[in-house]
XYZ file of C-alpha atoms in Angstrom:
634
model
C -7.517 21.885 -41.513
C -10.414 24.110 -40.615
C -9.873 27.716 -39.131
C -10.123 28.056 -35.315
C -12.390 30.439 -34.247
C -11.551 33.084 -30.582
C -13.993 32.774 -28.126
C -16.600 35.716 -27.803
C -16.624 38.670 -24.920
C -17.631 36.695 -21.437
C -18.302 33.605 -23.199
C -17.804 29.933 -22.403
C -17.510 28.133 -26.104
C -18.226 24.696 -26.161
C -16.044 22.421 -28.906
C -17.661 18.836 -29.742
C -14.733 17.265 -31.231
C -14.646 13.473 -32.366
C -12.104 11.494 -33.833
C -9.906 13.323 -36.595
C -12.061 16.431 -36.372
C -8.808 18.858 -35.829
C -9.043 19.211 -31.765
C -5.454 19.888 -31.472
C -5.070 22.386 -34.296
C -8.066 24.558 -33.229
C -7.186 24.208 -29.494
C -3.765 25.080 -30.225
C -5.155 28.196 -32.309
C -7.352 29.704 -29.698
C -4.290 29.368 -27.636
C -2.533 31.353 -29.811
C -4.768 33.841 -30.546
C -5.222 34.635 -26.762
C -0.974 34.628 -26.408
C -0.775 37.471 -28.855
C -2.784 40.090 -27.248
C 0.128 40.878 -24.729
C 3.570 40.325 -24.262
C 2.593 37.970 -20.967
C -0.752 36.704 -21.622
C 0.551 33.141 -21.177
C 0.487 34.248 -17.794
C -3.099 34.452 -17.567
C -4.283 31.161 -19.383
C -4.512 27.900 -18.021
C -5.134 25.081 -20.368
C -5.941 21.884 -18.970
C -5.708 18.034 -19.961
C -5.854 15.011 -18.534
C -2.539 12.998 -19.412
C 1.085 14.192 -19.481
C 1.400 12.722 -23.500
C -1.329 15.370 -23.827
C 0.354 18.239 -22.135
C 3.386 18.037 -23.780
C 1.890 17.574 -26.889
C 0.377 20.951 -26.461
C 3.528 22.512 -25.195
C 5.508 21.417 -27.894
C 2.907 22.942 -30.611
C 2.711 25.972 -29.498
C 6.759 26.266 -29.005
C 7.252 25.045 -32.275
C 4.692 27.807 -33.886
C 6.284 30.610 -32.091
C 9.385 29.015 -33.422
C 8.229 28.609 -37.018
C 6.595 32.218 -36.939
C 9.705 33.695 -35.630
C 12.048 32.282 -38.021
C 9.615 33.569 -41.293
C 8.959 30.170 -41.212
C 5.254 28.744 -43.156
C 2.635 28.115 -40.451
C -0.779 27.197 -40.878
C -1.676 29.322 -37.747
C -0.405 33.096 -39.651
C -3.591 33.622 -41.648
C -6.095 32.844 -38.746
C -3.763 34.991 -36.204
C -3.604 37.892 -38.462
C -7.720 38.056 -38.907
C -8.029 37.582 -34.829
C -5.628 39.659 -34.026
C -5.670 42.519 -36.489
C -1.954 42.632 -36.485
C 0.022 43.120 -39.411
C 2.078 39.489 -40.292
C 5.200 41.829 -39.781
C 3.939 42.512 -36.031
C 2.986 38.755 -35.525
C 6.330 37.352 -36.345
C 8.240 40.034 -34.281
C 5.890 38.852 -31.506
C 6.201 35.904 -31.867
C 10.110 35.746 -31.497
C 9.671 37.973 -28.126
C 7.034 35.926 -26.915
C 8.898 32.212 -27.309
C 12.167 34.240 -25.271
C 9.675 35.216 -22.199
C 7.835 31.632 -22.340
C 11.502 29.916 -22.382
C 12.792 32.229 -19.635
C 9.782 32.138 -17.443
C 8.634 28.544 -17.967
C 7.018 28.212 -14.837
C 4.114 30.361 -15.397
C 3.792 28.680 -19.246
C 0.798 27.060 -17.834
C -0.295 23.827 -19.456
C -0.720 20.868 -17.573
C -2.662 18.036 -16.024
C -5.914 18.008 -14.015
C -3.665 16.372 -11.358
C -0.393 18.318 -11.273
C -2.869 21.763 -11.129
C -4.652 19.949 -8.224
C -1.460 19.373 -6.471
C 0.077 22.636 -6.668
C -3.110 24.132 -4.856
C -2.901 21.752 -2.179
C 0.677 22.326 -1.918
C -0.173 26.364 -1.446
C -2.351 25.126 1.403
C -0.744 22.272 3.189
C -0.634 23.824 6.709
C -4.652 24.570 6.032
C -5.222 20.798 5.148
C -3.244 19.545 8.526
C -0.477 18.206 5.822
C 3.504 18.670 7.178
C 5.906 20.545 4.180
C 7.521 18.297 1.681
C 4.893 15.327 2.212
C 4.464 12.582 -0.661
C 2.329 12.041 -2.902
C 1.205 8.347 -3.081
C -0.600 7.401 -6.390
C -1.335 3.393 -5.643
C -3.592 3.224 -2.228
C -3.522 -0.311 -2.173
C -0.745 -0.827 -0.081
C -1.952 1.481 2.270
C -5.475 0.185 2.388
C -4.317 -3.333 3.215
C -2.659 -1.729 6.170
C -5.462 -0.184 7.294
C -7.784 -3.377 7.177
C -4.865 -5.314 9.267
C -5.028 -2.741 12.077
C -8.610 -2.168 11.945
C -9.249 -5.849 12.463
C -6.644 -5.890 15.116
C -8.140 -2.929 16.517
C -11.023 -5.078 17.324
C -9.672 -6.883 20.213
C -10.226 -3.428 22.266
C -13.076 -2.466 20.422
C -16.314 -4.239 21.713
C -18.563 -3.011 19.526
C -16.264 -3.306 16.227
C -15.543 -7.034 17.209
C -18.922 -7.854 17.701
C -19.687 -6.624 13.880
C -16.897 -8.742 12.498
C -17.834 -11.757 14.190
C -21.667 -10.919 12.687
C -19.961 -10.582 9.650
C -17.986 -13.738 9.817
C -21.043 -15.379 10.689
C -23.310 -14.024 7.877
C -20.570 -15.384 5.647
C -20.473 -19.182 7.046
C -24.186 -19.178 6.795
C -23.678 -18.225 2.811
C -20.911 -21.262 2.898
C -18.738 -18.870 2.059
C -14.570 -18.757 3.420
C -15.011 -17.103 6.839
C -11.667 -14.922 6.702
C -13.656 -11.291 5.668
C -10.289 -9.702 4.263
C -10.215 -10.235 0.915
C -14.096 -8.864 0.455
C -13.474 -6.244 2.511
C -10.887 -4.915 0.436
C -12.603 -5.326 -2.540
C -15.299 -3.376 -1.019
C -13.242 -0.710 0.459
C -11.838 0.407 -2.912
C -15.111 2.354 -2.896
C -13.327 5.056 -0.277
C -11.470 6.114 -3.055
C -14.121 6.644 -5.771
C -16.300 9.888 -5.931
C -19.636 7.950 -5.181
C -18.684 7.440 -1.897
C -17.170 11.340 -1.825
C -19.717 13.115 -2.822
C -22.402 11.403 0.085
C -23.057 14.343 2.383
C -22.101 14.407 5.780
C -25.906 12.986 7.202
C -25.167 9.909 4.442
C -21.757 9.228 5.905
C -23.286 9.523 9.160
C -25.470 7.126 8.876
C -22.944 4.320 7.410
C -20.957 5.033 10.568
C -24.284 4.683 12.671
C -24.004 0.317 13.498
C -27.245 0.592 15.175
C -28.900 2.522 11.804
C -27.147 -0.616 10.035
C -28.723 -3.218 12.537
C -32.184 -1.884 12.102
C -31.822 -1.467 8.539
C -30.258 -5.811 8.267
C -33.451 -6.291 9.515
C -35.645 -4.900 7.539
C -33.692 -5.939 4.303
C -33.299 -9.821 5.872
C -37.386 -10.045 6.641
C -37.016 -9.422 2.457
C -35.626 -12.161 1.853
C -37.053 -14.281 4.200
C -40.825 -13.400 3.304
C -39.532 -14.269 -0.469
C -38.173 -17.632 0.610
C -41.000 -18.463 2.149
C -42.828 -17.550 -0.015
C -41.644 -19.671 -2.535
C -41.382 -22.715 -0.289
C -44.558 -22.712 0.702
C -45.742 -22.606 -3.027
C -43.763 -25.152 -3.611
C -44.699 -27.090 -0.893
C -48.268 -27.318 -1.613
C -47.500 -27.688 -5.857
C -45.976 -31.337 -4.084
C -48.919 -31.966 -2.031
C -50.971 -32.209 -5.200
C -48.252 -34.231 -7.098
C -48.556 -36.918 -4.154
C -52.053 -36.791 -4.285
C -53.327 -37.437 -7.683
C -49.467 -39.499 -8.499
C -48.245 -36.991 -10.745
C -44.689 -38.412 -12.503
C -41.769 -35.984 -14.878
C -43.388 -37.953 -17.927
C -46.802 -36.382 -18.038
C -45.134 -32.755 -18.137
C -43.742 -30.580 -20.712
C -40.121 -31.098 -21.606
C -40.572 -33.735 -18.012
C -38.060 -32.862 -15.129
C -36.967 -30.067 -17.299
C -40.267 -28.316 -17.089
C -42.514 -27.942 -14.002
C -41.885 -30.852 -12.190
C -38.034 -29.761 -11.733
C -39.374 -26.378 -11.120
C -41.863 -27.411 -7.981
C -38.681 -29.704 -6.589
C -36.344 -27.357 -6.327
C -38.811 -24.592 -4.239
C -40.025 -27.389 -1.963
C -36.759 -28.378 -0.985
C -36.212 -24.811 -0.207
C -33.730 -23.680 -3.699
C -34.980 -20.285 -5.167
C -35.255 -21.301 -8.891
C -36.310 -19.160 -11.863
C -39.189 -20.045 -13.404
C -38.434 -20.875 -17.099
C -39.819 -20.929 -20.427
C -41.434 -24.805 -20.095
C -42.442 -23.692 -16.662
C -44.582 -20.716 -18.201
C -45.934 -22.777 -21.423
C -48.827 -23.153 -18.543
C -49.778 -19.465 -18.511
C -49.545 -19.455 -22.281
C -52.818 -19.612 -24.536
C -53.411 -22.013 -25.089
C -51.836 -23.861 -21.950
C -48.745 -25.904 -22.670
C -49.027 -28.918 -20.019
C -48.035 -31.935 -21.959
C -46.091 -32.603 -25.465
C -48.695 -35.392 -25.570
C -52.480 -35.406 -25.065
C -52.991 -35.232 -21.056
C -52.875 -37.901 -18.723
C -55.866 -38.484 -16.463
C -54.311 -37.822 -13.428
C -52.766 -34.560 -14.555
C -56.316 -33.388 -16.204
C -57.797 -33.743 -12.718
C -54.939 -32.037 -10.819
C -54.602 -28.787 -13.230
C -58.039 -27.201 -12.014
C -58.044 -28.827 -8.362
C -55.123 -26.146 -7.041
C -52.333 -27.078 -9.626
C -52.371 -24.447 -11.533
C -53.313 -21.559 -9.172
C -50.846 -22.220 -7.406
C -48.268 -22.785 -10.002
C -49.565 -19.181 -11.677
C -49.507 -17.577 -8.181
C -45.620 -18.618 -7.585
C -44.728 -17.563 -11.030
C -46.974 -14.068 -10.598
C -45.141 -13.737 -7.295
C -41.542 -14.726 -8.414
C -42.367 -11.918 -11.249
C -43.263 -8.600 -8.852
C -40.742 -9.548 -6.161
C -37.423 -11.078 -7.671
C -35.877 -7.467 -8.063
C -36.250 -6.797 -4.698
C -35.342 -10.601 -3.611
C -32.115 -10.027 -5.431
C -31.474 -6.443 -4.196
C -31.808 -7.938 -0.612
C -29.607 -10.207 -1.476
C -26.636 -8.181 -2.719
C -27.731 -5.546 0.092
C -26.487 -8.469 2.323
C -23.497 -9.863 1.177
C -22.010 -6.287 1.367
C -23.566 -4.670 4.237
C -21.357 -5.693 7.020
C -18.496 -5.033 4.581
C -20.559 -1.165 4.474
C -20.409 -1.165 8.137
C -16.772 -0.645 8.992
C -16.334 1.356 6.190
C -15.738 4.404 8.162
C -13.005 3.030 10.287
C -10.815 1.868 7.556
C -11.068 5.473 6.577
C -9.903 6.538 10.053
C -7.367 4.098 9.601
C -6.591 4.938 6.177
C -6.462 8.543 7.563
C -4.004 7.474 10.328
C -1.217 5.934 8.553
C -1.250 8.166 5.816
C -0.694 11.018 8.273
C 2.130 8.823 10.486
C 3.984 8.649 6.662
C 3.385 12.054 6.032
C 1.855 10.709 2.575
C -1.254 12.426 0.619
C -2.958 9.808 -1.522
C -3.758 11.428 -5.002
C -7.109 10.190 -4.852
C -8.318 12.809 -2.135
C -6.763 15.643 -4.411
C -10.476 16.481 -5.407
C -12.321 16.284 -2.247
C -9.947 18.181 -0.145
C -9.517 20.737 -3.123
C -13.520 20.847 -3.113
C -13.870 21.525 0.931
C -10.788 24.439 0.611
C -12.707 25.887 -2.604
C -16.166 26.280 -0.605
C -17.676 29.373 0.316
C -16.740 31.477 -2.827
C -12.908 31.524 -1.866
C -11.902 30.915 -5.378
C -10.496 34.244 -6.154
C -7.910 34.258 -2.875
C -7.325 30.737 -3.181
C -5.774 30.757 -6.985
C -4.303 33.998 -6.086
C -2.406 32.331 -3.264
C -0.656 29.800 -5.698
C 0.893 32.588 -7.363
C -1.203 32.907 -10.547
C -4.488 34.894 -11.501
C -6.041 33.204 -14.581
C -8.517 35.141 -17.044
C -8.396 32.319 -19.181
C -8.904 28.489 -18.987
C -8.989 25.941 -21.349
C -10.129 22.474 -20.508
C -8.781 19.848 -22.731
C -11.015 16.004 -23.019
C -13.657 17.804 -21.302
C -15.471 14.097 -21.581
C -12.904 13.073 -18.808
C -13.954 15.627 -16.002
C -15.212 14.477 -12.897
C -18.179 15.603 -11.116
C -15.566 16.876 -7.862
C -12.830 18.102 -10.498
C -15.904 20.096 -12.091
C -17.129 21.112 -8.793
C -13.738 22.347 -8.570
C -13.204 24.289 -11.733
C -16.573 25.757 -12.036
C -15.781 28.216 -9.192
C -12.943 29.468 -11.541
C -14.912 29.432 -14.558
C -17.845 31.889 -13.488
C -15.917 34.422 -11.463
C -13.909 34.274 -14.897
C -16.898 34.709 -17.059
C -17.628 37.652 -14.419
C -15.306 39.602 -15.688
C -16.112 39.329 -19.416
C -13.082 36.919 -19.671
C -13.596 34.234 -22.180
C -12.872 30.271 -21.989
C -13.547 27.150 -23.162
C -14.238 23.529 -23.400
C -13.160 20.719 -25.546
C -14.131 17.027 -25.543
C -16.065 13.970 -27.434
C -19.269 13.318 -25.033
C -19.260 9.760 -27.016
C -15.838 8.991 -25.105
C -17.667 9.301 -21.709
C -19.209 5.646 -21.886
C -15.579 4.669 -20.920
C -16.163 6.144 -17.257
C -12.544 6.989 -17.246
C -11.219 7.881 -13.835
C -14.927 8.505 -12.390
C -15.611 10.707 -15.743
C -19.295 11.930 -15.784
C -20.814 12.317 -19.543
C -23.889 14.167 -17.694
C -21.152 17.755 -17.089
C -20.594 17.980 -21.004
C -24.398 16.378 -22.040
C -26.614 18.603 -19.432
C -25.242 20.077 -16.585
C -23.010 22.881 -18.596
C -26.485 24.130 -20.239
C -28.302 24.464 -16.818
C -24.982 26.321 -15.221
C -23.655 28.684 -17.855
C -26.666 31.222 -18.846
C -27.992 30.707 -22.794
C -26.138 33.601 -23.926
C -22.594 33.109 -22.265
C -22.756 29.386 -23.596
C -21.879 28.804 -27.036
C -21.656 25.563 -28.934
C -19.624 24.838 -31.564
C -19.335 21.196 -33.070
C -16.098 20.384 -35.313
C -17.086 17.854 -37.428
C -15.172 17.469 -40.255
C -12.983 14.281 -40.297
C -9.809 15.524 -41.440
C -8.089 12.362 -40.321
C -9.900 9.222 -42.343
C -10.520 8.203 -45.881
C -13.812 8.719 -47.434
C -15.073 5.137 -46.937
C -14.258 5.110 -43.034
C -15.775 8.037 -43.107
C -19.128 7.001 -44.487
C -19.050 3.967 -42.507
C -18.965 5.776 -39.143
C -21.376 8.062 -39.582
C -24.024 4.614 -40.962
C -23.261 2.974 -37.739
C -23.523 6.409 -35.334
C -26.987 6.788 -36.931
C -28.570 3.434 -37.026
C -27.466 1.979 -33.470
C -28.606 4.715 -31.311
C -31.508 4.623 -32.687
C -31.604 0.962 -31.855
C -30.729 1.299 -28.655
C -33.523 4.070 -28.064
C -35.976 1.703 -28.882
C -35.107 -1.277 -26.560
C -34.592 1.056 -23.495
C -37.643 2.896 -24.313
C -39.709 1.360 -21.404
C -37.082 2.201 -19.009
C -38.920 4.608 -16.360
C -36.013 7.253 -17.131
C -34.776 6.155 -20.588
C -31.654 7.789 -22.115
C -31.729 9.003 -25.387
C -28.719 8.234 -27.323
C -30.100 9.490 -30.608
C -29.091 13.309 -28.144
C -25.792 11.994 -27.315
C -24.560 10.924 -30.522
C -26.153 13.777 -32.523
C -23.041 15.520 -33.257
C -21.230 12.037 -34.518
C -22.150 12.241 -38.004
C -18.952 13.882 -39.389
C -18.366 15.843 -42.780
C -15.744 14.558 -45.596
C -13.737 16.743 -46.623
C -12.721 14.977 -50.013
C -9.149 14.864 -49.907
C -8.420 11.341 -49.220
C -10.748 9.019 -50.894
C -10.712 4.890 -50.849
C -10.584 3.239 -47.780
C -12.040 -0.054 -46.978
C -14.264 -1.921 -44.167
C -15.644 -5.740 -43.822
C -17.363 -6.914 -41.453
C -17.949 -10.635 -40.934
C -20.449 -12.165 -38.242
C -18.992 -16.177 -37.207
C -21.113 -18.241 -35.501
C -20.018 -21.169 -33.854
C -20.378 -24.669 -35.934
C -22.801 -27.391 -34.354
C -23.392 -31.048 -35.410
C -26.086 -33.182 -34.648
C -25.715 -35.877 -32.010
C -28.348 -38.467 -31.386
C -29.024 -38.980 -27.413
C -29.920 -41.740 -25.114
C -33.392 -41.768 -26.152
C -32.516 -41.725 -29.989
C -33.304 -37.939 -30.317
C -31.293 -35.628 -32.630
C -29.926 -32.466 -30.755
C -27.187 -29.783 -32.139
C -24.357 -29.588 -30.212
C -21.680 -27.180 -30.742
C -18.454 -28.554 -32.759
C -16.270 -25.885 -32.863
C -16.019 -22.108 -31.099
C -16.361 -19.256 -33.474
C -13.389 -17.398 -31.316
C -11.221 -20.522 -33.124
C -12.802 -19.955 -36.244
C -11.531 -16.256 -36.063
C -7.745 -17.711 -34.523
C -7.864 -20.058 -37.403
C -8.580 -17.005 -39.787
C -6.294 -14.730 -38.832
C -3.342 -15.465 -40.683
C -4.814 -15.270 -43.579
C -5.847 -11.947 -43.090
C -2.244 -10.987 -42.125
C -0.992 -12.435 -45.509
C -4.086 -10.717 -47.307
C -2.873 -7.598 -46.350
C 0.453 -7.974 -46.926
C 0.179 -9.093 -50.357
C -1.606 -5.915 -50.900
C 1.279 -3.611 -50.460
C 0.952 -3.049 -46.134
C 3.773 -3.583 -44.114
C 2.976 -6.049 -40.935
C 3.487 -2.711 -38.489
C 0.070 -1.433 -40.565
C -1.892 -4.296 -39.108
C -3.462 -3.759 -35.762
C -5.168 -6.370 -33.787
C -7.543 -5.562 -31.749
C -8.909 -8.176 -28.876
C -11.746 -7.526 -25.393
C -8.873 -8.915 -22.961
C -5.373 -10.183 -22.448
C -6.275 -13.749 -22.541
C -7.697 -13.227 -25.911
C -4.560 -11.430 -26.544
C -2.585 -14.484 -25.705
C -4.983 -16.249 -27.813
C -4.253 -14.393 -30.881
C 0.022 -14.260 -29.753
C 0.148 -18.026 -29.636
C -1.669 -18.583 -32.905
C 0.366 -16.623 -35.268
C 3.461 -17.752 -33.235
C 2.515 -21.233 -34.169
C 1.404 -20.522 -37.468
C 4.823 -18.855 -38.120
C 6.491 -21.918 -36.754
C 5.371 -24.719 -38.717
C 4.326 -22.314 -42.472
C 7.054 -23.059 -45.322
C 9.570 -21.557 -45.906
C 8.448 -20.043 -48.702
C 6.238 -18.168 -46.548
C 8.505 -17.133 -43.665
C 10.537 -15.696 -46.563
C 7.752 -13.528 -48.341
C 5.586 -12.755 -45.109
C 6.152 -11.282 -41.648
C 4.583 -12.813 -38.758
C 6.304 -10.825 -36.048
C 4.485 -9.398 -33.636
C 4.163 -7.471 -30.557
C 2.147 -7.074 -27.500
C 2.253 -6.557 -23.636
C 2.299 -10.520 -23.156
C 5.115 -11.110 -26.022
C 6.923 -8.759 -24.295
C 7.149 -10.080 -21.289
C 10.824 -12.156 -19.794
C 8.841 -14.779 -19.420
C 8.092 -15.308 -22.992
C 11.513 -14.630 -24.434
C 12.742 -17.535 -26.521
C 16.514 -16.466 -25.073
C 14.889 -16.596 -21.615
C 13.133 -19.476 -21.560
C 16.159 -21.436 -23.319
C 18.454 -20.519 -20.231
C 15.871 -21.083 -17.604
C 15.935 -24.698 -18.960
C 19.310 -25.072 -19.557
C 19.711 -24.114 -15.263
C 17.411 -26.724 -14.835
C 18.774 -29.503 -16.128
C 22.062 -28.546 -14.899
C 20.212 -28.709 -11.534
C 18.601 -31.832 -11.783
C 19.423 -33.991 -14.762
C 16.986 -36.290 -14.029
């Protein structure tokens, strides 16, 4: 692998790391390199990450090279410790043995963990502060408490005039939708948002405001005349596009594609349906005008410049500028009462959680942010027990806007006193939006925080991990589809440019594993042509192309078997668990009712969260039958 490089005096050193590009080996380096200055310098370094696989992952390495060095043993790290150090490899292996006896004797302060578990151990330093009683629980699912909160709040309603008068509004808005009239189930769904940091990081004036039922009356209003005008709009366009049918006896036959075209179009707004217009609706607009398949019937020649087709261009011109905000009013609506009694589920959310002396893990940022305010941060990480010169922040990709909020304190007083530190991550893994994971900390807010010369960049991108040919595949298909996707989002008012964010994915080969293979194979589904009523051909699709690609698959399994892989090399990889199924109960059937010949030469076994399941256990399933017969042989 490559050699890790110490950060510089003050400095906060930026790693870009992708796939197979040596993370853990350089992480685990600068680690190193930073435990050998002193005796107890593992004291003073926190390193960061965001699972507990991760953590001890990390532990483990840097145990096992203390171990190694200690015991003369042949570790990759000696060379680069010796340069960075300046210490003899005499001096680094006695070190090394003392330092693994303090870390093993004083594993508390060894400090690598998660995001989380540092969180908690602050709030835990300041649980009188934060109104929490000693020993309280941590609850990681809020669900359960959330659906106890929207019970009581809508029983709390029965006292509460003005909170019963907004549910029954909201009931009522719902009814009018012909929607089910019991509000639970959507106000759950909405109230999920308490817990994410969009609805955290609102100021106190924003939260204000969704409390305020009269700011939310005014504002139903406004957002309601919206949609009406819109409606209206359209009816009344549609309205008149009839009058002129009736007048001059307009029928489906003398249009464009018939019902399918405008005709359909001009029913559905004058019976008062919002409908889209579509592509034989706008052959009219086209040049030249598409009216008729046909050569134009009298009637309809007359009608097109006697109001027809002003007003059919001035719905479509109006559907055009005013659908996005039609549709925003719209959504606005079906949530807004939802919106409205936000704020006391939160109260009640509050309440319960207090009466069970339970802190949900979810508020582990925001209350950590409020305690952190006001340039505290040296007293308040003193008060836990620990003064760090040093952190390290693992899948910096991962970091929230409130956990950076929350770190960044830390960070700068740090770099204050010409400590250094540094982050690691793959900005290309932020699309995932993993636990409220903002790609904007890594991509642009770390430049405009951390002054030019304290920030330094360094991408690691050699592939150490893949052969040559995956290699030169991924770096083909980083280049070409950002630029791709640049160009279809490059009328956006505030385009992104992904060409930035993937500029570091190209990765170097380093040569020492060569071959490697990749196919790709585009299915499309299979049509054949029918002949309708009315004797015309049309394709219709005859078979899926996700059972093309069932149908396929053992092949493939067989292919690569033949070629020398084991069935635990072959990976499938499917979008969602019922395609999962999909894929289970094909080769389950295929290995079923293949010769014998084949069940003898191939494997077919194979694993997944649904085969593993009771409920798909051949045992199971055989015993679950046997009861029921026993029960009822009839």
């Amino acid at each position: 692998m490559g050699n890790f490089n110490p950060m510089g005096t003050g400095t906060l050193t930026k790693y870009s790391a992708s796939a197979g590009s040596g993370k853990t080996f350089n992480l685990a380096g600068i680690y190193l390199s930073h435990l050998f200055r002193e005796k107890e310098s593992y004291r003073k370094i926190l390193a960061v990450t965001f699972t507990n696989k991760a953590t001890a992952e990390m532990k483990s390495r840097i145990l096992e090279q203390l171990h190694i060095l200690s015991a003369n043993g042949n570790s990759e790290y000696l060379k680069g410790l010796m340069r960075e150090t300046g210490k003899s490899e005499k001096e680094i292996r006695s070190m090394a043995g003392e330092l693994l006896h303090s870390i093993l004797h004083d594993f508390s302060r060894f400090s690598i963990c998660t995001i989380d578990a540092f969180f908690q151990k602050i709030i835990r330093a300041f649980a009188r502060e934060s109104g929490l009683h000693s020993g309280f629980n941590i609850e990681l699912d809020h669900n359960l408490i959330l659906s106890n909160a929207v019970d009581e709040m809508i029983a709390s309603s029965a006292s509460d005039t003005e909170l019963r008068e907004w549910l029954s509004e909201y009931v009522n808005s719902k009814l009018d939708d012909e929607k089910s009239w019991d509000p639970k189930a959507d106000i759950m769904e909405l109230a999920q948002e308490l817990f994410k940091e969009r609805f955290k990081v609102l100021s106190s004036e924003e939260r204000a405001k969704l409390e305020d039922k009269k700011f939310l009356l005014e504002y139903i209003g406004k957002v309601m005349a919206v949609r009406e005008i819109f409606e209206e709009t359209m009816f009344t366009a549609g309205k008149e596009c009839d009058r002129i049918f009736t007048l001059y006896s307009l029928t489906d036959d003398m249009f464009y594609q018939k019902g399918k075209g405008v005709p359909g179009f001009v029913r559905s707004l004058a019976a008062g349906r919002m409908a889209e217009p579509k592509a034989y609706v706008r052959a009219i607009m086209t040049d030249p005008p598409k009216w008729s398949t046909k050569a134009i019937a009298p009637e309809l020649q007359e009608a097109i410049p006697n109001g027809l087709y002003s007003a059919l261009r001035d719905a479509i011109n109006y559907y055009d500028t005013n659908i996005i905000n039609y549709n925003s009013a719209k959504e606005i609506l079906s949530n807004i009462y939802a919106v409205g009694i936000l704020s006391d589920i939160l109260k009640k959310v509050r309440m319960i959680a207090s009466d069970e002396n339970s802190f949900l893990i979810s508020d582990a940022g925001e209350l950590l942010r409020e305690i952190t305010a006001g340039d505290q941060a040296p007293f308040i990480y003193e008060k836990i027990g620990n003064s760090y010169e040093n952190y390290m922040i693992d899948e910096f990709q991962d970091t929230s806007r409130i956990q950076w909020d929350n770190f960044f304190p830390l960070i700068e007083e740090s770099l204050g006193r010409g400590n250094d530190n540094l982050v690691v991550g793959d900005i290309k893994q932020s699309i995932y939006r993993f636990r409220n994971s903002d790609w904007k900390i890594l991509g642009k807010l770390l430049g405009r925080q951390i002054p030019a010369e304290r920030l330094h960049s360094v991408p690691l991108n050699t592939n150490w991990r893949s052969k040559s040919n995956i290699i030169r595949f991924n770096n083909t298909l980083f280049s070409l589809i950002p630029e791709n996707i640049d160009a279809i989002f490059s009328s956006d008012p505030d385009p992104l440019c992904f060409r930035d964010i993937y500029t570091e994915a190209v990765q170097k080969d380093p040569g020492t594993d060569t071959g490697g293979f990749v196919k790709l194979e585009f299915i499309d589904n299979d049509y054949e042509v029918v002949i309708n009523k009315s004797g015309k051909e049309t394709k219709k699709p005859s078979k899926d192309w996700k059972d093309k690609v069932l149908g396929k698959l053992p092949a493939v399994i067989e292919l690569f078997q033949n070629k020398g892989y084991s069935a635990g090399d072959i990976g499938i990889i499917v979008r969602n668990s019922r395609e999962g199924t999909n894929v289970l109960n094909t080769i389950i059937q295929y290995s079923n009712d293949c010769s014998a010949e084949k069940k003898k030469k191939y494997n077919y076994n194979i694993v997944s969260d649904y085969s593993l399941t009771l409920s798909n256990s051949p045992a199971i399933t055989f015993i679950i039958s046997v009861l029921k017969v026993f029960n009822n042989p009839k």
